[in-house]
């Protein structure tokens, strides 16, 4: 098992200046984390996105909603102006991160977790929309260290929205492309005597169109995360072999 340090690193952020589309970052030797917005200025009633941006040191990783065999996903608690609303944080598709006999589901490099926000319709041009967030996240290498921080964005309100500069906008574009979405495919799955498979069928699936595939269950314990998932592809369908985990979430 990963060794969990029994203390929490409290990381302090300085309140940034007004009208910033990226908050002052919270930094440690393991991660630099900030809150970003996809708009330089917002309009009354507009829906836009913010995101928790993590820049992880080489060798360190963080986690998906189902962290796999160990870990914990990042969490964000927002403080919004009256009348504003926010949706759930969205996670990009994870990758498998082996650690000894374990396999975790998560991210290395620079994961970006987006959150949709809708501003109140009663805002007036010239006002400032102030958004604050408290976040916590777990970063792991040979040990796991919990970190936390506070963030603030001050976004000017104008008659028409102004998108973020290209470098920030590109982060949202990349994150959105990596997020899970509904697919036009049907799926069947099941287990017998601990072994099973998931088969996905639909137009466009063919040996030349599928390079690799992996099943990441939303619930923990559904599969043996470290077990191989042999892939078979034929025209119209692909099949992944699965090994049952400890949970009873799937039939069979």
PDB file of C-alpha atoms in Angstrom:
ATOM      1  CA  UNK A   1       0.000   0.000   0.000  1.00  0.00           C
ATOM      2  CA  UNK A   2       1.063   3.587  -0.471  1.00  0.00           C
ATOM      3  CA  UNK A   3       2.302   5.195   2.732  1.00  0.00           C
ATOM      4  CA  UNK A   4       0.130   8.150   3.720  1.00  0.00           C
ATOM      5  CA  UNK A   5       1.841  10.948   5.616  1.00  0.00           C
ATOM      6  CA  UNK A   6      -0.205  11.681   8.724  1.00  0.00           C
ATOM      7  CA  UNK A   7       0.002  15.439   8.430  1.00  0.00           C
ATOM      8  CA  UNK A   8      -1.645  17.935   6.140  1.00  0.00           C
ATOM      9  CA  UNK A   9       0.357  20.604   4.389  1.00  0.00           C
ATOM     10  CA  UNK A  10      -1.471  23.917   4.770  1.00  0.00           C
ATOM     11  CA  UNK A  11      -0.597  26.024   1.746  1.00  0.00           C
ATOM     12  CA  UNK A  12      -1.407  29.702   1.664  1.00  0.00           C
ATOM     13  CA  UNK A  13      -2.289  31.766  -1.366  1.00  0.00           C
ATOM     14  CA  UNK A  14      -2.065  35.519  -1.600  1.00  0.00           C
ATOM     15  CA  UNK A  15      -5.270  37.193  -2.776  1.00  0.00           C
ATOM     16  CA  UNK A  16      -4.698  38.217  -6.404  1.00  0.00           C
ATOM     17  CA  UNK A  17      -5.434  41.559  -7.904  1.00  0.00           C
ATOM     18  CA  UNK A  18      -8.768  42.377  -9.458  1.00  0.00           C
ATOM     19  CA  UNK A  19      -9.821  41.212 -12.899  1.00  0.00           C
ATOM     20  CA  UNK A  20      -7.551  38.153 -13.020  1.00  0.00           C
ATOM     21  CA  UNK A  21      -8.436  35.099 -15.131  1.00  0.00           C
ATOM     22  CA  UNK A  22      -5.928  33.005 -13.160  1.00  0.00           C
ATOM     23  CA  UNK A  23      -5.683  33.146  -9.399  1.00  0.00           C
ATOM     24  CA  UNK A  24      -2.468  33.432  -7.472  1.00  0.00           C
ATOM     25  CA  UNK A  25      -1.142  29.846  -7.464  1.00  0.00           C
ATOM     26  CA  UNK A  26      -0.684  27.636  -4.421  1.00  0.00           C
ATOM     27  CA  UNK A  27       2.716  25.996  -4.780  1.00  0.00           C
ATOM     28  CA  UNK A  28       4.641  23.152  -3.170  1.00  0.00           C
ATOM     29  CA  UNK A  29       7.648  21.141  -4.383  1.00  0.00           C
ATOM     30  CA  UNK A  30       5.096  18.635  -5.715  1.00  0.00           C
ATOM     31  CA  UNK A  31       2.399  20.717  -7.388  1.00  0.00           C
ATOM     32  CA  UNK A  32       1.479  24.232  -8.482  1.00  0.00           C
ATOM     33  CA  UNK A  33      -2.298  24.688  -8.411  1.00  0.00           C
ATOM     34  CA  UNK A  34      -4.466  27.615  -9.472  1.00  0.00           C
ATOM     35  CA  UNK A  35      -8.013  28.534 -10.448  1.00  0.00           C
ATOM     36  CA  UNK A  36      -8.548  29.773 -14.007  1.00  0.00           C
ATOM     37  CA  UNK A  37     -11.481  31.178 -16.013  1.00  0.00           C
ATOM     38  CA  UNK A  38     -12.250  30.838 -19.714  1.00  0.00           C
ATOM     39  CA  UNK A  39     -13.378  34.502 -19.886  1.00  0.00           C
ATOM     40  CA  UNK A  40     -11.488  37.739 -19.312  1.00  0.00           C
ATOM     41  CA  UNK A  41     -14.823  39.472 -18.706  1.00  0.00           C
ATOM     42  CA  UNK A  42     -18.306  38.028 -18.249  1.00  0.00           C
ATOM     43  CA  UNK A  43     -21.753  39.335 -19.199  1.00  0.00           C
ATOM     44  CA  UNK A  44     -24.906  39.338 -17.018  1.00  0.00           C
ATOM     45  CA  UNK A  45     -26.551  35.902 -17.030  1.00  0.00           C
ATOM     46  CA  UNK A  46     -23.685  34.328 -18.935  1.00  0.00           C
ATOM     47  CA  UNK A  47     -22.584  30.721 -18.483  1.00  0.00           C
ATOM     48  CA  UNK A  48     -18.821  30.238 -18.479  1.00  0.00           C
ATOM     49  CA  UNK A  49     -16.252  27.843 -17.064  1.00  0.00           C
ATOM     50  CA  UNK A  50     -13.647  27.931 -14.374  1.00  0.00           C
ATOM     51  CA  UNK A  51     -11.147  25.155 -13.707  1.00  0.00           C
ATOM     52  CA  UNK A  52      -8.774  23.807 -11.113  1.00  0.00           C
ATOM     53  CA  UNK A  53      -5.414  23.711 -12.887  1.00  0.00           C
ATOM     54  CA  UNK A  54      -2.694  21.420 -11.538  1.00  0.00           C
ATOM     55  CA  UNK A  55       0.911  21.468 -12.679  1.00  0.00           C
ATOM     56  CA  UNK A  56       2.536  18.388 -11.171  1.00  0.00           C
ATOM     57  CA  UNK A  57       6.242  17.863 -10.624  1.00  0.00           C
ATOM     58  CA  UNK A  58       7.809  14.971 -12.580  1.00  0.00           C
ATOM     59  CA  UNK A  59       7.017  11.618 -10.976  1.00  0.00           C
ATOM     60  CA  UNK A  60       3.987  12.896  -9.043  1.00  0.00           C
ATOM     61  CA  UNK A  61       0.363  12.128  -9.867  1.00  0.00           C
ATOM     62  CA  UNK A  62      -3.169  12.885  -8.722  1.00  0.00           C
ATOM     63  CA  UNK A  63      -6.475  11.046  -9.101  1.00  0.00           C
ATOM     64  CA  UNK A  64      -9.665  10.468 -11.081  1.00  0.00           C
ATOM     65  CA  UNK A  65     -13.123  10.155  -9.458  1.00  0.00           C
ATOM     66  CA  UNK A  66     -12.439   6.421  -9.040  1.00  0.00           C
ATOM     67  CA  UNK A  67      -8.788   6.496  -7.914  1.00  0.00           C
ATOM     68  CA  UNK A  68      -8.232   2.778  -8.505  1.00  0.00           C
ATOM     69  CA  UNK A  69      -6.440   0.786  -5.818  1.00  0.00           C
ATOM     70  CA  UNK A  70      -5.529   3.823  -3.679  1.00  0.00           C
ATOM     71  CA  UNK A  71      -5.905   7.571  -3.647  1.00  0.00           C
ATOM     72  CA  UNK A  72      -8.476  10.355  -3.512  1.00  0.00           C
ATOM     73  CA  UNK A  73      -9.788  12.717  -6.212  1.00  0.00           C
ATOM     74  CA  UNK A  74      -9.460  16.501  -5.878  1.00  0.00           C
ATOM     75  CA  UNK A  75     -12.381  18.384  -4.316  1.00  0.00           C
ATOM     76  CA  UNK A  76     -13.452  22.021  -4.747  1.00  0.00           C
ATOM     77  CA  UNK A  77     -15.918  24.019  -2.631  1.00  0.00           C
ATOM     78  CA  UNK A  78     -17.065  27.292  -4.228  1.00  0.00           C
ATOM     79  CA  UNK A  79     -18.254  30.534  -2.674  1.00  0.00           C
ATOM     80  CA  UNK A  80     -20.326  32.375  -5.300  1.00  0.00           C
ATOM     81  CA  UNK A  81     -22.085  35.739  -5.428  1.00  0.00           C
ATOM     82  CA  UNK A  82     -25.801  35.668  -4.659  1.00  0.00           C
ATOM     83  CA  UNK A  83     -27.782  34.363  -7.613  1.00  0.00           C
ATOM     84  CA  UNK A  84     -24.850  32.579  -9.263  1.00  0.00           C
ATOM     85  CA  UNK A  85     -24.887  28.805  -9.744  1.00  0.00           C
ATOM     86  CA  UNK A  86     -22.253  26.163 -10.501  1.00  0.00           C
ATOM     87  CA  UNK A  87     -22.350  22.598 -11.778  1.00  0.00           C
ATOM     88  CA  UNK A  88     -20.284  19.573 -10.830  1.00  0.00           C
ATOM     89  CA  UNK A  89     -16.560  19.455 -11.492  1.00  0.00           C
ATOM     90  CA  UNK A  90     -15.714  17.481 -14.646  1.00  0.00           C
ATOM     91  CA  UNK A  91     -12.727  15.152 -14.868  1.00  0.00           C
ATOM     92  CA  UNK A  92     -10.642  14.359 -17.962  1.00  0.00           C
ATOM     93  CA  UNK A  93     -10.203  10.721 -18.919  1.00  0.00           C
ATOM     94  CA  UNK A  94      -7.606   9.111 -16.622  1.00  0.00           C
ATOM     95  CA  UNK A  95      -4.669   6.869 -17.379  1.00  0.00           C
ATOM     96  CA  UNK A  96      -3.441   3.761 -15.586  1.00  0.00           C
ATOM     97  CA  UNK A  97      -0.612   4.485 -13.125  1.00  0.00           C
ATOM     98  CA  UNK A  98       1.050   1.270 -11.890  1.00  0.00           C
ATOM     99  CA  UNK A  99       2.585   1.254  -8.407  1.00  0.00           C
ATOM    100  CA  UNK A 100       4.045  -2.121  -7.477  1.00  0.00           C
ATOM    101  CA  UNK A 101       1.157  -4.615  -7.545  1.00  0.00           C
ATOM    102  CA  UNK A 102      -1.407  -1.781  -7.535  1.00  0.00           C
ATOM    103  CA  UNK A 103      -2.865   0.234 -10.383  1.00  0.00           C
ATOM    104  CA  UNK A 104      -4.241   3.714  -9.791  1.00  0.00           C
ATOM    105  CA  UNK A 105      -6.412   5.808 -12.112  1.00  0.00           C
ATOM    106  CA  UNK A 106      -5.281   9.382 -12.423  1.00  0.00           C
ATOM    107  CA  UNK A 107      -3.107  12.025 -14.005  1.00  0.00           C
ATOM    108  CA  UNK A 108       0.438  13.207 -14.405  1.00  0.00           C
ATOM    109  CA  UNK A 109       1.647  16.438 -15.983  1.00  0.00           C
ATOM    110  CA  UNK A 110      -1.011  19.168 -16.097  1.00  0.00           C
ATOM    111  CA  UNK A 111      -4.583  17.980 -15.494  1.00  0.00           C
ATOM    112  CA  UNK A 112      -7.371  20.585 -15.703  1.00  0.00           C
ATOM    113  CA  UNK A 113     -10.733  20.009 -13.975  1.00  0.00           C
ATOM    114  CA  UNK A 114     -13.495  22.261 -15.334  1.00  0.00           C
ATOM    115  CA  UNK A 115     -16.593  23.580 -13.528  1.00  0.00           C
ATOM    116  CA  UNK A 116     -19.516  25.325 -15.285  1.00  0.00           C
ATOM    117  CA  UNK A 117     -20.708  28.578 -13.674  1.00  0.00           C
ATOM    118  CA  UNK A 118     -23.686  30.792 -14.512  1.00  0.00           C
ATOM    119  CA  UNK A 119     -23.580  34.445 -13.488  1.00  0.00           C
ATOM    120  CA  UNK A 120     -26.686  36.233 -12.156  1.00  0.00           C
ATOM    121  CA  UNK A 121     -28.769  38.012 -14.790  1.00  0.00           C
ATOM    122  CA  UNK A 122     -28.977  41.058 -12.532  1.00  0.00           C
ATOM    123  CA  UNK A 123     -25.282  41.924 -12.783  1.00  0.00           C
ATOM    124  CA  UNK A 124     -24.452  45.364 -14.160  1.00  0.00           C
ATOM    125  CA  UNK A 125     -21.574  46.288 -16.467  1.00  0.00           C
ATOM    126  CA  UNK A 126     -18.833  47.869 -14.401  1.00  0.00           C
ATOM    127  CA  UNK A 127     -19.318  45.487 -11.473  1.00  0.00           C
ATOM    128  CA  UNK A 128     -16.857  42.734 -10.526  1.00  0.00           C
ATOM    129  CA  UNK A 129     -17.905  39.099 -10.162  1.00  0.00           C
ATOM    130  CA  UNK A 130     -15.846  37.661  -7.280  1.00  0.00           C
ATOM    131  CA  UNK A 131     -15.563  33.910  -6.948  1.00  0.00           C
ATOM    132  CA  UNK A 132     -13.684  32.124  -4.169  1.00  0.00           C
ATOM    133  CA  UNK A 133     -12.820  28.447  -3.825  1.00  0.00           C
ATOM    134  CA  UNK A 134     -11.356  26.125  -1.227  1.00  0.00           C
ATOM    135  CA  UNK A 135      -9.770  23.025  -2.735  1.00  0.00           C
ATOM    136  CA  UNK A 136      -7.998  19.901  -1.536  1.00  0.00           C
ATOM    137  CA  UNK A 137      -6.043  17.340  -3.535  1.00  0.00           C
ATOM    138  CA  UNK A 138      -3.796  14.351  -2.995  1.00  0.00           C
ATOM    139  CA  UNK A 139      -0.459  14.011  -4.776  1.00  0.00           C
ATOM    140  CA  UNK A 140       1.551  10.799  -4.741  1.00  0.00           C
ATOM    141  CA  UNK A 141       4.954   9.497  -5.713  1.00  0.00           C
ATOM    142  CA  UNK A 142       6.585   7.028  -3.274  1.00  0.00           C
ATOM    143  CA  UNK A 143       4.427   8.596  -0.554  1.00  0.00           C
ATOM    144  CA  UNK A 144       1.061  10.394  -0.736  1.00  0.00           C
ATOM    145  CA  UNK A 145       0.740  13.942   0.566  1.00  0.00           C
ATOM    146  CA  UNK A 146      -2.585  15.768   0.991  1.00  0.00           C
ATOM    147  CA  UNK A 147      -2.506  19.442   0.063  1.00  0.00           C
ATOM    148  CA  UNK A 148      -5.037  22.260   0.139  1.00  0.00           C
ATOM    149  CA  UNK A 149      -5.411  25.917  -0.756  1.00  0.00           C
ATOM    150  CA  UNK A 150      -7.730  28.868  -1.208  1.00  0.00           C
ATOM    151  CA  UNK A 151      -8.253  30.713  -4.494  1.00  0.00           C
ATOM    152  CA  UNK A 152      -9.993  33.837  -5.767  1.00  0.00           C
ATOM    153  CA  UNK A 153     -11.003  35.172  -9.157  1.00  0.00           C
ATOM    154  CA  UNK A 154     -12.241  38.740  -9.769  1.00  0.00           C
ATOM    155  CA  UNK A 155     -13.905  38.913 -13.178  1.00  0.00           C
ATOM    156  CA  UNK A 156     -15.113  42.237 -14.610  1.00  0.00           C
ATOM    157  CA  UNK A 157     -18.706  42.445 -15.799  1.00  0.00           C
ATOM    158  CA  UNK A 158     -19.202  43.952 -19.246  1.00  0.00           C
ATOM    159  CA  UNK A 159     -22.092  44.188 -21.707  1.00  0.00           C
ATOM    160  CA  UNK A 160     -20.546  41.413 -23.827  1.00  0.00           C
ATOM    161  CA  UNK A 161     -18.191  38.638 -22.703  1.00  0.00           C
ATOM    162  CA  UNK A 162     -14.493  38.606 -23.594  1.00  0.00           C
ATOM    163  CA  UNK A 163     -12.839  35.187 -23.970  1.00  0.00           C
ATOM    164  CA  UNK A 164      -9.615  34.336 -22.180  1.00  0.00           C
ATOM    165  CA  UNK A 165      -6.259  34.800 -23.842  1.00  0.00           C
ATOM    166  CA  UNK A 166      -5.243  31.951 -26.204  1.00  0.00           C
ATOM    167  CA  UNK A 167      -2.945  30.165 -23.749  1.00  0.00           C
ATOM    168  CA  UNK A 168      -5.703  29.853 -21.122  1.00  0.00           C
ATOM    169  CA  UNK A 169      -8.408  29.112 -23.711  1.00  0.00           C
ATOM    170  CA  UNK A 170      -6.283  26.232 -25.025  1.00  0.00           C
ATOM    171  CA  UNK A 171      -6.272  24.621 -21.560  1.00  0.00           C
ATOM    172  CA  UNK A 172     -10.070  24.529 -21.568  1.00  0.00           C
ATOM    173  CA  UNK A 173     -10.177  23.205 -25.137  1.00  0.00           C
ATOM    174  CA  UNK A 174      -7.802  20.372 -24.259  1.00  0.00           C
ATOM    175  CA  UNK A 175      -9.650  19.571 -21.028  1.00  0.00           C
ATOM    176  CA  UNK A 176     -13.031  19.487 -22.759  1.00  0.00           C
ATOM    177  CA  UNK A 177     -11.714  17.142 -25.457  1.00  0.00           C
ATOM    178  CA  UNK A 178     -10.520  14.719 -22.754  1.00  0.00           C
ATOM    179  CA  UNK A 179     -13.754  14.704 -20.733  1.00  0.00           C
ATOM    180  CA  UNK A 180     -16.132  11.745 -20.861  1.00  0.00           C
ATOM    181  CA  UNK A 181     -19.081  12.100 -23.223  1.00  0.00           C
ATOM    182  CA  UNK A 182     -21.990   9.979 -24.363  1.00  0.00           C
ATOM    183  CA  UNK A 183     -21.093   7.656 -27.231  1.00  0.00           C
ATOM    184  CA  UNK A 184     -23.413   6.243 -29.928  1.00  0.00           C
ATOM    185  CA  UNK A 185     -22.554   2.690 -28.925  1.00  0.00           C
ATOM    186  CA  UNK A 186     -24.319  -0.116 -27.094  1.00  0.00           C
ATOM    187  CA  UNK A 187     -22.542  -2.059 -24.358  1.00  0.00           C
ATOM    188  CA  UNK A 188     -22.950  -5.487 -22.762  1.00  0.00           C
ATOM    189  CA  UNK A 189     -20.937  -6.761 -19.809  1.00  0.00           C
ATOM    190  CA  UNK A 190     -20.916  -9.570 -17.304  1.00  0.00           C
ATOM    191  CA  UNK A 191     -18.885 -12.061 -15.263  1.00  0.00           C
ATOM    192  CA  UNK A 192     -18.846 -15.791 -14.731  1.00  0.00           C
ATOM    193  CA  UNK A 193     -16.604 -17.421 -12.125  1.00  0.00           C
ATOM    194  CA  UNK A 194     -14.697 -14.169 -11.682  1.00  0.00           C
ATOM    195  CA  UNK A 195     -13.854 -13.649 -15.329  1.00  0.00           C
ATOM    196  CA  UNK A 196     -15.831 -11.523 -17.730  1.00  0.00           C
ATOM    197  CA  UNK A 197     -15.846  -8.992 -20.508  1.00  0.00           C
ATOM    198  CA  UNK A 198     -17.379  -5.821 -21.807  1.00  0.00           C
ATOM    199  CA  UNK A 199     -18.377  -5.626 -25.457  1.00  0.00           C
ATOM    200  CA  UNK A 200     -19.082  -2.315 -27.182  1.00  0.00           C
ATOM    201  CA  UNK A 201     -20.807  -2.268 -30.561  1.00  0.00           C
ATOM    202  CA  UNK A 202     -21.550   0.551 -32.960  1.00  0.00           C
ATOM    203  CA  UNK A 203     -20.725   2.263 -36.231  1.00  0.00           C
ATOM    204  CA  UNK A 204     -17.107   3.166 -36.880  1.00  0.00           C
ATOM    205  CA  UNK A 205     -15.557   0.459 -34.717  1.00  0.00           C
ATOM    206  CA  UNK A 206     -13.091  -1.493 -36.846  1.00  0.00           C
ATOM    207  CA  UNK A 207      -9.605  -3.001 -36.507  1.00  0.00           C
ATOM    208  CA  UNK A 208      -8.035  -0.058 -38.345  1.00  0.00           C
ATOM    209  CA  UNK A 209      -9.893   2.559 -36.280  1.00  0.00           C
ATOM    210  CA  UNK A 210      -9.138   1.367 -32.709  1.00  0.00           C
ATOM    211  CA  UNK A 211      -5.538   1.563 -31.484  1.00  0.00           C
ATOM    212  CA  UNK A 212      -6.178   0.823 -27.801  1.00  0.00           C
ATOM    213  CA  UNK A 213      -9.016   0.726 -25.286  1.00  0.00           C
ATOM    214  CA  UNK A 214      -9.360   0.348 -21.528  1.00  0.00           C
ATOM    215  CA  UNK A 215     -12.377   0.113 -19.235  1.00  0.00           C
ATOM    216  CA  UNK A 216     -12.365   2.543 -16.271  1.00  0.00           C
ATOM    217  CA  UNK A 217     -15.387   1.806 -14.034  1.00  0.00           C
ATOM    218  CA  UNK A 218     -17.009   4.707 -12.178  1.00  0.00           C
ATOM    219  CA  UNK A 219     -17.412   2.600  -9.022  1.00  0.00           C
ATOM    220  CA  UNK A 220     -14.469   1.322  -7.004  1.00  0.00           C
ATOM    221  CA  UNK A 221     -13.857  -2.427  -6.698  1.00  0.00           C
ATOM    222  CA  UNK A 222     -15.784  -3.446  -9.834  1.00  0.00           C
ATOM    223  CA  UNK A 223     -12.742  -4.935 -11.560  1.00  0.00           C
ATOM    224  CA  UNK A 224      -9.259  -6.083 -10.657  1.00  0.00           C
ATOM    225  CA  UNK A 225      -7.524  -2.873 -11.712  1.00  0.00           C
ATOM    226  CA  UNK A 226      -4.122  -4.486 -12.240  1.00  0.00           C
ATOM    227  CA  UNK A 227      -5.404  -7.359 -14.369  1.00  0.00           C
ATOM    228  CA  UNK A 228      -4.825  -7.181 -18.142  1.00  0.00           C
ATOM    229  CA  UNK A 229      -7.753  -6.289 -20.376  1.00  0.00           C
ATOM    230  CA  UNK A 230      -7.109  -8.181 -23.624  1.00  0.00           C
ATOM    231  CA  UNK A 231      -8.605  -6.302 -26.569  1.00  0.00           C
ATOM    232  CA  UNK A 232     -10.324  -7.903 -29.548  1.00  0.00           C
ATOM    233  CA  UNK A 233     -11.651  -5.719 -32.376  1.00  0.00           C
ATOM    234  CA  UNK A 234     -13.815  -6.715 -35.304  1.00  0.00           C
ATOM    235  CA  UNK A 235     -15.942  -4.660 -37.657  1.00  0.00           C
ATOM    236  CA  UNK A 236     -18.690  -3.101 -35.593  1.00  0.00           C
ATOM    237  CA  UNK A 237     -17.573  -4.201 -32.118  1.00  0.00           C
ATOM    238  CA  UNK A 238     -14.720  -4.409 -29.635  1.00  0.00           C
ATOM    239  CA  UNK A 239     -14.317  -6.670 -26.627  1.00  0.00           C
ATOM    240  CA  UNK A 240     -12.253  -6.168 -23.473  1.00  0.00           C
ATOM    241  CA  UNK A 241     -11.572  -9.054 -21.113  1.00  0.00           C
ATOM    242  CA  UNK A 242     -12.149  -8.210 -17.431  1.00  0.00           C
ATOM    243  CA  UNK A 243     -11.378  -9.765 -14.052  1.00  0.00           C
ATOM    244  CA  UNK A 244     -13.903  -9.212 -11.275  1.00  0.00           C
ATOM    245  CA  UNK A 245     -12.905  -7.053  -8.327  1.00  0.00           C
ATOM    246  CA  UNK A 246     -14.171  -7.090  -4.746  1.00  0.00           C
ATOM    247  CA  UNK A 247     -17.415  -5.153  -5.325  1.00  0.00           C
ATOM    248  CA  UNK A 248     -20.675  -6.632  -6.545  1.00  0.00           C
ATOM    249  CA  UNK A 249     -21.499  -3.736  -8.878  1.00  0.00           C
ATOM    250  CA  UNK A 250     -21.718  -5.777 -12.076  1.00  0.00           C
ATOM    251  CA  UNK A 251     -23.909  -8.834 -12.728  1.00  0.00           C
ATOM    252  CA  UNK A 252     -22.630 -12.296 -13.388  1.00  0.00           C
TER     253      UNK A 252
END
